Tab-separated table of C-alpha atoms in Angstrom:
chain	number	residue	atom	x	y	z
A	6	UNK	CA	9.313	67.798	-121.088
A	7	UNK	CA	9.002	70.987	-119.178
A	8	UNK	CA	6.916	72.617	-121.567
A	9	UNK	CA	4.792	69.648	-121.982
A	10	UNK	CA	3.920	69.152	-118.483
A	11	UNK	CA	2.377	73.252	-118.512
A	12	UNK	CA	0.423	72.427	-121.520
A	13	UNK	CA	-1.135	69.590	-119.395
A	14	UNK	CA	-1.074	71.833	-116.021
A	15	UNK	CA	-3.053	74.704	-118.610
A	16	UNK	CA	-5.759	71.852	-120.481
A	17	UNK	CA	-6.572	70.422	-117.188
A	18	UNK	CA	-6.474	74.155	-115.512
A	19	UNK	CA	-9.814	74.574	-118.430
A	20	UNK	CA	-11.106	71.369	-117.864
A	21	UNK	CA	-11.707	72.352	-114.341
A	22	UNK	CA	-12.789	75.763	-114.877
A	23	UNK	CA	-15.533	74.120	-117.249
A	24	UNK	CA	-16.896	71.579	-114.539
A	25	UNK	CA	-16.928	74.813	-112.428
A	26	UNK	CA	-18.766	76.544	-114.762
A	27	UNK	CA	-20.904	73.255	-114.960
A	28	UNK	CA	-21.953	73.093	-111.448
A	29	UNK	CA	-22.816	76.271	-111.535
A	30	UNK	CA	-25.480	76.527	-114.141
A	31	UNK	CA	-26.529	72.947	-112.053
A	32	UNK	CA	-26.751	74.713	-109.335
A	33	UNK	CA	-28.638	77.910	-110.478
A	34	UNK	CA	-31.152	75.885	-112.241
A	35	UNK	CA	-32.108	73.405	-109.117
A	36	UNK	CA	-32.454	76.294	-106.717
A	37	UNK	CA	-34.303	78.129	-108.754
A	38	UNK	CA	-36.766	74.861	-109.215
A	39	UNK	CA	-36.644	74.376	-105.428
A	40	UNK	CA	-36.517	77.428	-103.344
A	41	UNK	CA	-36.904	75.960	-100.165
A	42	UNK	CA	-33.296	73.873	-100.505
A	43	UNK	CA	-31.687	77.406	-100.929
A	44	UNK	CA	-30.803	77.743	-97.193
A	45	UNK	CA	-29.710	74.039	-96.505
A	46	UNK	CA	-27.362	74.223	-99.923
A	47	UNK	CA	-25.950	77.508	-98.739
A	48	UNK	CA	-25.502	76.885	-94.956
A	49	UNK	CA	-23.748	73.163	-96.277
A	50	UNK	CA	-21.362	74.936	-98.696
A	51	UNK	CA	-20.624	77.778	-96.480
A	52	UNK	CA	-19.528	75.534	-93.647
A	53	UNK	CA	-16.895	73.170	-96.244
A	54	UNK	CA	-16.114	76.471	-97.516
A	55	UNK	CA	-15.132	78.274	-94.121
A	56	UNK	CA	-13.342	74.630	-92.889
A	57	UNK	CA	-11.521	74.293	-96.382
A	58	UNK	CA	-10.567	77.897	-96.330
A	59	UNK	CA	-8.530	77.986	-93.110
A	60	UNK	CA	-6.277	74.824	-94.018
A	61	UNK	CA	-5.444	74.663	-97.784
A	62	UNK	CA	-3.025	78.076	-97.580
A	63	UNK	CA	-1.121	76.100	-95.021
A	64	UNK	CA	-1.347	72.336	-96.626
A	65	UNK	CA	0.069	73.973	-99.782
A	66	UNK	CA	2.571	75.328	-97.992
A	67	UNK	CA	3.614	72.240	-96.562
A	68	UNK	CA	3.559	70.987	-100.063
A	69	UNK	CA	5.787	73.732	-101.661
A	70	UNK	CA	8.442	73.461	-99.122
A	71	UNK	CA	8.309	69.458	-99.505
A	72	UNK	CA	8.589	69.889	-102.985
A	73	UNK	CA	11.927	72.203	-102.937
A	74	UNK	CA	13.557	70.324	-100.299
A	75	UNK	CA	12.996	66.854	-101.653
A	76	UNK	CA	14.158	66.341	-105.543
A	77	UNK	CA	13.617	63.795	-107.749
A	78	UNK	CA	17.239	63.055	-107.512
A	79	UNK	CA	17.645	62.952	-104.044
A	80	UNK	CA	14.817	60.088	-103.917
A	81	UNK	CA	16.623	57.964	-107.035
A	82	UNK	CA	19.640	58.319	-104.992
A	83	UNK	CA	18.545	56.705	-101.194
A	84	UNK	CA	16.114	54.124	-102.902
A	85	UNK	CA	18.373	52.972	-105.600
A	86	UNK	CA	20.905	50.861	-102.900
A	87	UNK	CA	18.709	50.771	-99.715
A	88	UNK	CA	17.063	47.560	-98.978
A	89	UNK	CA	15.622	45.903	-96.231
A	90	UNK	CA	14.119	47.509	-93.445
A	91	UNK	CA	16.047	50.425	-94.666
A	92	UNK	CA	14.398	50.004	-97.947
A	93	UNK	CA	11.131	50.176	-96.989
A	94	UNK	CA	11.453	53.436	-93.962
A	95	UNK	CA	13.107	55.137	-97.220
A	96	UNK	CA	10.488	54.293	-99.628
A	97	UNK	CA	7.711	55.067	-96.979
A	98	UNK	CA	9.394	58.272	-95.914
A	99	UNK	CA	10.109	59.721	-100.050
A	100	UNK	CA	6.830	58.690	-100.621
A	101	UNK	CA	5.180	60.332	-97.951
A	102	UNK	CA	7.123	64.166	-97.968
A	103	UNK	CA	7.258	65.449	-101.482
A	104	UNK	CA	3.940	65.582	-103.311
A	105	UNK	CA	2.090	66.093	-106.586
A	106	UNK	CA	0.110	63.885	-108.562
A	107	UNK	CA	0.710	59.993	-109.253
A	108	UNK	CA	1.669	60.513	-112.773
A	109	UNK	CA	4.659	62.902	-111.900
A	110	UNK	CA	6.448	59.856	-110.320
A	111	UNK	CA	6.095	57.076	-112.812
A	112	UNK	CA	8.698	58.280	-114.184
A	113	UNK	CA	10.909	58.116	-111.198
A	114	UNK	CA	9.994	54.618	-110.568
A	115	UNK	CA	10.506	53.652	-113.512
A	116	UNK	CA	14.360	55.326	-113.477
A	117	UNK	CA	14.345	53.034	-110.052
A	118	UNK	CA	13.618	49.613	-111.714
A	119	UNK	CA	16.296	50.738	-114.552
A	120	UNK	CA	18.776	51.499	-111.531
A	121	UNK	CA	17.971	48.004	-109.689
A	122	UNK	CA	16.376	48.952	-106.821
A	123	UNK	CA	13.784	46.627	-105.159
A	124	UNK	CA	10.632	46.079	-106.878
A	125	UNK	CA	9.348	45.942	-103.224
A	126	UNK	CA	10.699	49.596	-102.624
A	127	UNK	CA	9.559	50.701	-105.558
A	128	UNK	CA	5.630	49.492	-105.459
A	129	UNK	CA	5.609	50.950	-101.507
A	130	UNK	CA	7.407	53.970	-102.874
A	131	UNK	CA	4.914	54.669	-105.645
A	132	UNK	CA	1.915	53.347	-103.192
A	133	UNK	CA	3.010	55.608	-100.580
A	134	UNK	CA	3.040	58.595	-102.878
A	135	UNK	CA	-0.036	57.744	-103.677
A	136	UNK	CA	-2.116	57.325	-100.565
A	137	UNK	CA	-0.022	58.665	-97.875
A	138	UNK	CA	1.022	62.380	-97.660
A	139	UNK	CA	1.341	64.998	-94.807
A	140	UNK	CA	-0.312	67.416	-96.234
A	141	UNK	CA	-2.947	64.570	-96.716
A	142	UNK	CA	-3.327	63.279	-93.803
A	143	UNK	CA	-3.535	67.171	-92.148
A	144	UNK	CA	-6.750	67.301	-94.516
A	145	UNK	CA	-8.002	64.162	-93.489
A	146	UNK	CA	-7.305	64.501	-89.490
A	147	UNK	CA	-9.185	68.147	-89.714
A	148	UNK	CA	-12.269	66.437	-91.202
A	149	UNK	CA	-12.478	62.807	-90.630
A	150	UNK	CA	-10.669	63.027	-86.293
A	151	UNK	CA	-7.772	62.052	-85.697
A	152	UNK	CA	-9.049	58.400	-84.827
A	153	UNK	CA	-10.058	57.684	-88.569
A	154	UNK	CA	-6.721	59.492	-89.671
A	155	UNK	CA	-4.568	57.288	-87.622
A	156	UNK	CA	-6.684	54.212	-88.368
A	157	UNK	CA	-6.783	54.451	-91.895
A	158	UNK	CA	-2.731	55.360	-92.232
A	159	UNK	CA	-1.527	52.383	-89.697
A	160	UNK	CA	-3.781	50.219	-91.808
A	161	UNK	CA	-2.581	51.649	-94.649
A	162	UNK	CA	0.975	51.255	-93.984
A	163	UNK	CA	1.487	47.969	-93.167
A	164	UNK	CA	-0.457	46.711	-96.300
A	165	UNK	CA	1.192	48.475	-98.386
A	166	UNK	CA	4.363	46.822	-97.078
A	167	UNK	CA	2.704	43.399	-97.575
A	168	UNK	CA	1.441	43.908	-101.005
A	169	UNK	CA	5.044	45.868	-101.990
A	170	UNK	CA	6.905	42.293	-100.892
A	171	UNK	CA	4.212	40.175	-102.108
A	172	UNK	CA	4.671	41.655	-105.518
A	173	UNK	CA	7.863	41.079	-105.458
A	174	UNK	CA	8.051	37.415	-104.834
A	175	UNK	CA	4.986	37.077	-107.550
A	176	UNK	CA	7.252	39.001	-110.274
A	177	UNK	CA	10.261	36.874	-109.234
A	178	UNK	CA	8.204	33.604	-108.898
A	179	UNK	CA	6.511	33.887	-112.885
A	180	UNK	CA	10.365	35.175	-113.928
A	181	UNK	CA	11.612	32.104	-113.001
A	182	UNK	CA	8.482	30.693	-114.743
A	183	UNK	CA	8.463	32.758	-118.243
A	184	UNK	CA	12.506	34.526	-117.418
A	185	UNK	CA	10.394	37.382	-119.397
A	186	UNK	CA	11.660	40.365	-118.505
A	187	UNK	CA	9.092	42.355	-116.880
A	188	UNK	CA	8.911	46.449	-116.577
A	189	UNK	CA	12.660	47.624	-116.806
A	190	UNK	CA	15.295	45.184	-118.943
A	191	UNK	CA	16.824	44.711	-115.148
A	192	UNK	CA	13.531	45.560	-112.964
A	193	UNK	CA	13.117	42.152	-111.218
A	194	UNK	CA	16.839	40.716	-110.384
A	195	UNK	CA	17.554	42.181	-107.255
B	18	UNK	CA	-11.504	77.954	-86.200
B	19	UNK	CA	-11.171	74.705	-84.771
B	20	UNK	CA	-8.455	73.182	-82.723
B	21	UNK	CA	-7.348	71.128	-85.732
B	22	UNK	CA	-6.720	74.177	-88.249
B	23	UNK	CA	-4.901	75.800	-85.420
B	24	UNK	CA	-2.862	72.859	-84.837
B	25	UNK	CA	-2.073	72.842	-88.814
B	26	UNK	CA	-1.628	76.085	-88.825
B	27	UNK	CA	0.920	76.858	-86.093
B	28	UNK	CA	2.598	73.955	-87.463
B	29	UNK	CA	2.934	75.104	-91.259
B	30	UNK	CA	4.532	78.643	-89.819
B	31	UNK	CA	7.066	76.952	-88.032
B	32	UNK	CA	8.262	74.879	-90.454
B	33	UNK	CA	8.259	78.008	-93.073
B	34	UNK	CA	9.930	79.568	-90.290
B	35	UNK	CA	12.927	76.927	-89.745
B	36	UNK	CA	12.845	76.664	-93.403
B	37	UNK	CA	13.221	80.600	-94.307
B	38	UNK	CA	16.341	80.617	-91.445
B	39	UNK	CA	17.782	77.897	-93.536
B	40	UNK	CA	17.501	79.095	-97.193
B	41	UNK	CA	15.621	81.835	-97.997
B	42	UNK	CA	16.191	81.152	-101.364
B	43	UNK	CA	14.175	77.709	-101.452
B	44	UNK	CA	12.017	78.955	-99.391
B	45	UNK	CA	10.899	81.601	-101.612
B	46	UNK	CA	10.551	78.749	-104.507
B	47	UNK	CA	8.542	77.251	-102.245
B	48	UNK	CA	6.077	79.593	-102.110
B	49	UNK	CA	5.857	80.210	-105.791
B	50	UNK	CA	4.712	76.602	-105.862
B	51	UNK	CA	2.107	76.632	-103.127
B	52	UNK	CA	0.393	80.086	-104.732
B	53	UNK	CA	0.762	78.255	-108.069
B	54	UNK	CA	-0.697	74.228	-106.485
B	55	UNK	CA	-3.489	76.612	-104.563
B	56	UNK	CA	-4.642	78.506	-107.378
B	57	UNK	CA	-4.258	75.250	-109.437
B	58	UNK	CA	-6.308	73.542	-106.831
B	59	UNK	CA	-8.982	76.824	-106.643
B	60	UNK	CA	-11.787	75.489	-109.235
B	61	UNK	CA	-11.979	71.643	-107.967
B	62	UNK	CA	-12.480	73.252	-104.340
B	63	UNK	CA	-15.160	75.351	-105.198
B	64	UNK	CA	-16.621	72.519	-107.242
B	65	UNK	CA	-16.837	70.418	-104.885
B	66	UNK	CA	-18.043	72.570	-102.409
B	67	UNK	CA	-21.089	73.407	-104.648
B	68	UNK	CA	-21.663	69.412	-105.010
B	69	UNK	CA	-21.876	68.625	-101.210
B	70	UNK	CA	-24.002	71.672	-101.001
B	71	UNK	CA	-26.587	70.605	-103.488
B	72	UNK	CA	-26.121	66.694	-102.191
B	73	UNK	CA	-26.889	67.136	-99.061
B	74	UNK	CA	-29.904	69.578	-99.731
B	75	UNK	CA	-31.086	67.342	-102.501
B	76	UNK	CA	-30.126	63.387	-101.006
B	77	UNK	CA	-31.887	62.390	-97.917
B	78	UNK	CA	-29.915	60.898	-95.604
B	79	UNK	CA	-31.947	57.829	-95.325
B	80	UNK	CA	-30.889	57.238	-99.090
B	81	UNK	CA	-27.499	57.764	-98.663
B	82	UNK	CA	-27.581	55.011	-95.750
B	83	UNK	CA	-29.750	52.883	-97.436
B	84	UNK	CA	-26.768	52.908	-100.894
B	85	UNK	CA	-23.704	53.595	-98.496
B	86	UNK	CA	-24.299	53.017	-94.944
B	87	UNK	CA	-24.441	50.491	-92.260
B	88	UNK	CA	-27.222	48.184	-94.077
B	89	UNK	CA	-25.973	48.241	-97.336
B	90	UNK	CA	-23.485	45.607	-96.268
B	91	UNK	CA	-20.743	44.474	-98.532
B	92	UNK	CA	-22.530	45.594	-102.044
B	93	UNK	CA	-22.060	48.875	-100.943
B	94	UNK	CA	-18.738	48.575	-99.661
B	95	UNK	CA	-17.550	47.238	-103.236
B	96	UNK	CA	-19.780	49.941	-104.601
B	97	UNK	CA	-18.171	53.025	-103.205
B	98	UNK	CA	-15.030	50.924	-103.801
B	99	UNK	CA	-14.939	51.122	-107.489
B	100	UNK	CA	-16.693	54.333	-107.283
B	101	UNK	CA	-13.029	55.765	-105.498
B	102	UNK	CA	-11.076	53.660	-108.271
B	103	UNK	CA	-12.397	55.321	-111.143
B	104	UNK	CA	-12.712	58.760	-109.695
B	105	UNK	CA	-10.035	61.066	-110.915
B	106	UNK	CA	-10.722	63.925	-107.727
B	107	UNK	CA	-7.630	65.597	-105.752
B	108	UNK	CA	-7.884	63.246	-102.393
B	109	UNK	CA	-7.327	66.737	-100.474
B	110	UNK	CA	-11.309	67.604	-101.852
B	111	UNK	CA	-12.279	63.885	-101.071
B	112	UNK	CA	-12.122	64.545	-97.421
B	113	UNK	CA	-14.823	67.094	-97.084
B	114	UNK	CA	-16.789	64.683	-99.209
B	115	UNK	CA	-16.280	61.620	-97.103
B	116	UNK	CA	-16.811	63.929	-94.058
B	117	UNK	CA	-20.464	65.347	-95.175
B	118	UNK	CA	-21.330	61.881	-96.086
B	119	UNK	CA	-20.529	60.317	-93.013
B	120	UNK	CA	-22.796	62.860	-91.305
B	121	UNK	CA	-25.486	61.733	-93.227
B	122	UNK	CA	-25.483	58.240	-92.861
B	123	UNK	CA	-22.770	56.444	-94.373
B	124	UNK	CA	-21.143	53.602	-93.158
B	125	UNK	CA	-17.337	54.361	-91.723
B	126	UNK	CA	-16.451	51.410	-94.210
B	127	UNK	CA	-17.587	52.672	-97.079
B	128	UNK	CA	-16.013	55.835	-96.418
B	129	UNK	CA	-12.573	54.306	-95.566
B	130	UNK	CA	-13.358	52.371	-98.742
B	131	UNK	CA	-13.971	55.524	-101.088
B	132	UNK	CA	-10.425	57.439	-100.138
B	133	UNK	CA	-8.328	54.368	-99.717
B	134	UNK	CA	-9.558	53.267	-103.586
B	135	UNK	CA	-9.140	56.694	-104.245
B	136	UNK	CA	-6.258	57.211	-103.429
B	137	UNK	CA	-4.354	54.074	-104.256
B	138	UNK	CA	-5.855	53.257	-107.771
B	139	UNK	CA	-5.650	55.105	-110.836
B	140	UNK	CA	-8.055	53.743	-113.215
B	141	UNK	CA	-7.251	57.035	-115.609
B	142	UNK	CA	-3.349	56.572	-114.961
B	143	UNK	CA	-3.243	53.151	-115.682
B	144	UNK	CA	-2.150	53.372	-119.129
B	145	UNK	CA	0.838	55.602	-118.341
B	146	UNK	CA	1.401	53.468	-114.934
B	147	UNK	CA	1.883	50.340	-117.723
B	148	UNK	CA	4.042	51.801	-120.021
B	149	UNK	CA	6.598	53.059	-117.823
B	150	UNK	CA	6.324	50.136	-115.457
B	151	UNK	CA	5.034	47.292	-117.419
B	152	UNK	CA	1.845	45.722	-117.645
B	153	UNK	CA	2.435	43.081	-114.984
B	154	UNK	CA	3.705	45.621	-112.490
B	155	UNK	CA	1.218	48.068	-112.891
B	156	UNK	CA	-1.789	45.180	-112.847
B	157	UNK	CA	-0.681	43.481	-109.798
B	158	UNK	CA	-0.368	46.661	-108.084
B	159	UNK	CA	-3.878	48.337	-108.499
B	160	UNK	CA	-5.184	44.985	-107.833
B	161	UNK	CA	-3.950	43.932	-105.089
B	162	UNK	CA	-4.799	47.735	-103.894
B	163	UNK	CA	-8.483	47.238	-104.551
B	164	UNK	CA	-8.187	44.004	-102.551
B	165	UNK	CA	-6.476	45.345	-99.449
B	166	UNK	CA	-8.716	48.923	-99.588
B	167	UNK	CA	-11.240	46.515	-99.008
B	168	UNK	CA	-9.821	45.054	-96.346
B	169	UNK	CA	-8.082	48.164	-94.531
B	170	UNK	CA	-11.932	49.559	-95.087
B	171	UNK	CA	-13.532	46.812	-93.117
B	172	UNK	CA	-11.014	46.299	-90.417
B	173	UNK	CA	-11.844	50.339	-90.678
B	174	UNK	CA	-15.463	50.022	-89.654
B	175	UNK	CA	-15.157	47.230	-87.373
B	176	UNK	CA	-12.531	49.084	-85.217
B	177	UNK	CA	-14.272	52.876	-84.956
């Protein structure tokens, strides 16, 4: 599993490297064609550059000590029993410290479903990992103000609270219907 | 530096800080995985500061507003939309992206549209999403996402 996950980290490490390599050449070849975009290319991507520069050391900071404080287990652990309100600051919260990409915690939800936790928690849970992050929202407050980062993660928040308990009463709803099991052999009883 | 990086900054030391006092051990894991996520992280930065570079000195602005900004109306709201849920780009790059856009003409909606689809829908995880949560699961949840980006990205523009 381990070993498997750094052959992916590695393949996608050169698949970036490539697209690198890509713009590059792109790059070269266009500013060679047009000379006089030279200075507005360089002054754009010297500016993202300088802005980028002086927060990503600390956001993956942020994200490394997230990531050692907050385990897999721990999350399985509070969301597996909590419910209610409860339920859905916990699922908000896990989602929201530890980071990494969406694929890492599939896995983890789908241990939660197995477990019997709420498919509500579990859909805000995997939603909030998704979308809302500290380190995220640092990025997004130091180039979108603080009025769009708020906005967009109030906003963001309570919707996906709706759409966690709507699924929930659709998957219970068409159970009823089909009593298919759905996901997990026990995903949808609560 | 600006006020923000500061901000971010002094706040990042003082949580290594409280975290160092409290185990230096996991602390120093920590690390290992930030030098490891930044380097990781190192090639889609400088790719996508080479796009917006050559974007905006190649795309007027009055194209950009005339796909994404405050005429396009809702076609270009949908457009960016599915644009964001088939992208597969690190949401920490997207933000420097949305920023230089906005500058240049887009619409705030279309940019809350681009990172919330982003963010929340995983066109290229799907498959995975489906077999470890099943298919109805996984489908109700990107949809419904798309739907409510939508909205979250209009109530967005009509607010700021």
């Amino acid at each position: 599993m381990k070993e498997a996950e750094g052959e992916k980290q590695r393949k996608g490490m050169v698949q970036d490297i490539i697209f690198l390599g890509i713009a590059l050449i792109v790059a070269i070849i266009l500013l060679s064609i047009f000379p006089d975009r030279r200075e507005v290319v360089a002054t754009a991507s010297w500016e993202i550059f300088i802005e980028m520069i002086w927060i990503l050391p600390a956001v993956m900071v942020l994200m490394g000590l997230f990531s050692a404080w907050v385990s897999k287990e721990t999350v399985v652990k509070y969301l597996g029993k909590a419910s209610g309100i409860k339920g859905i600051f916990f699922a908000i919260l896990f989602g929201s410290l530890p980071t990494g990409p969406l694929y890492v915690v599939f896995p983890v939800a789908a241990t939660l479903i197995k477990k019997g936790a709420r498919i509500s928690n579990i859909i805000i849970f995997l939603s909030a990992w998704a979308c809302i992050k500290v380190p995220q929202e640092m990025v997004e407050f130091q180039f979108l103000g603080l009025k769009f980062m708020a906005a967009r993660l109030i906003l963001t928040i309570i919707f996906v609270v709706i759409m966690g308990v709507s699924i929930e009463k659709i998957i219970e709803w068409s159970d009823k219907k089909e009593s298919e099991p759905i996901g997990g052999k026990d995903g949808a009883g609560i | 530096m600006s006020s923000t990086a500061i901000f971010i900054n002094v706040f990042t030391l003082g949580c290594l800080i409280f975290a160092f006092i409290r185990n230096r051990a996991k602390t120093r894991q920590a690390l290992i995985v930030a030098v490891k996520s930044f380097l990781r992280i190192l090639p889609i930065v400088f790719t996508i500061i080479i796009f917006i570079g050559l974007f905006l000195g190649f795309v007027s602005p009055s194209i950009i507003s005339e796909i994404v900004g405050e005429q396009s109306g809702f076609g270009g709201v949908l457009f960016v939309a599915l644009l964001g849920a088939i992208s597969h780009i690190p949401s920490l790059v997207s933000f420097p992206l949305a920023a230089s856009l906005i500058k240049s003409g887009a619409s705030v909606t279309a940019v809350a549209a681009f990172i919330t689809t982003l963010t929340m829908i995983g066109i290229v995880t799907l498959p995975l999403e489906i077999k470890e949560l099943g298919k109805k699961v996984a489908l109700l949840r990107n949809g419904i996402s798309f739907v409510f980006a939508i909205i979250i990205a209009l109530i967005m523009g009509s607010i700021l």
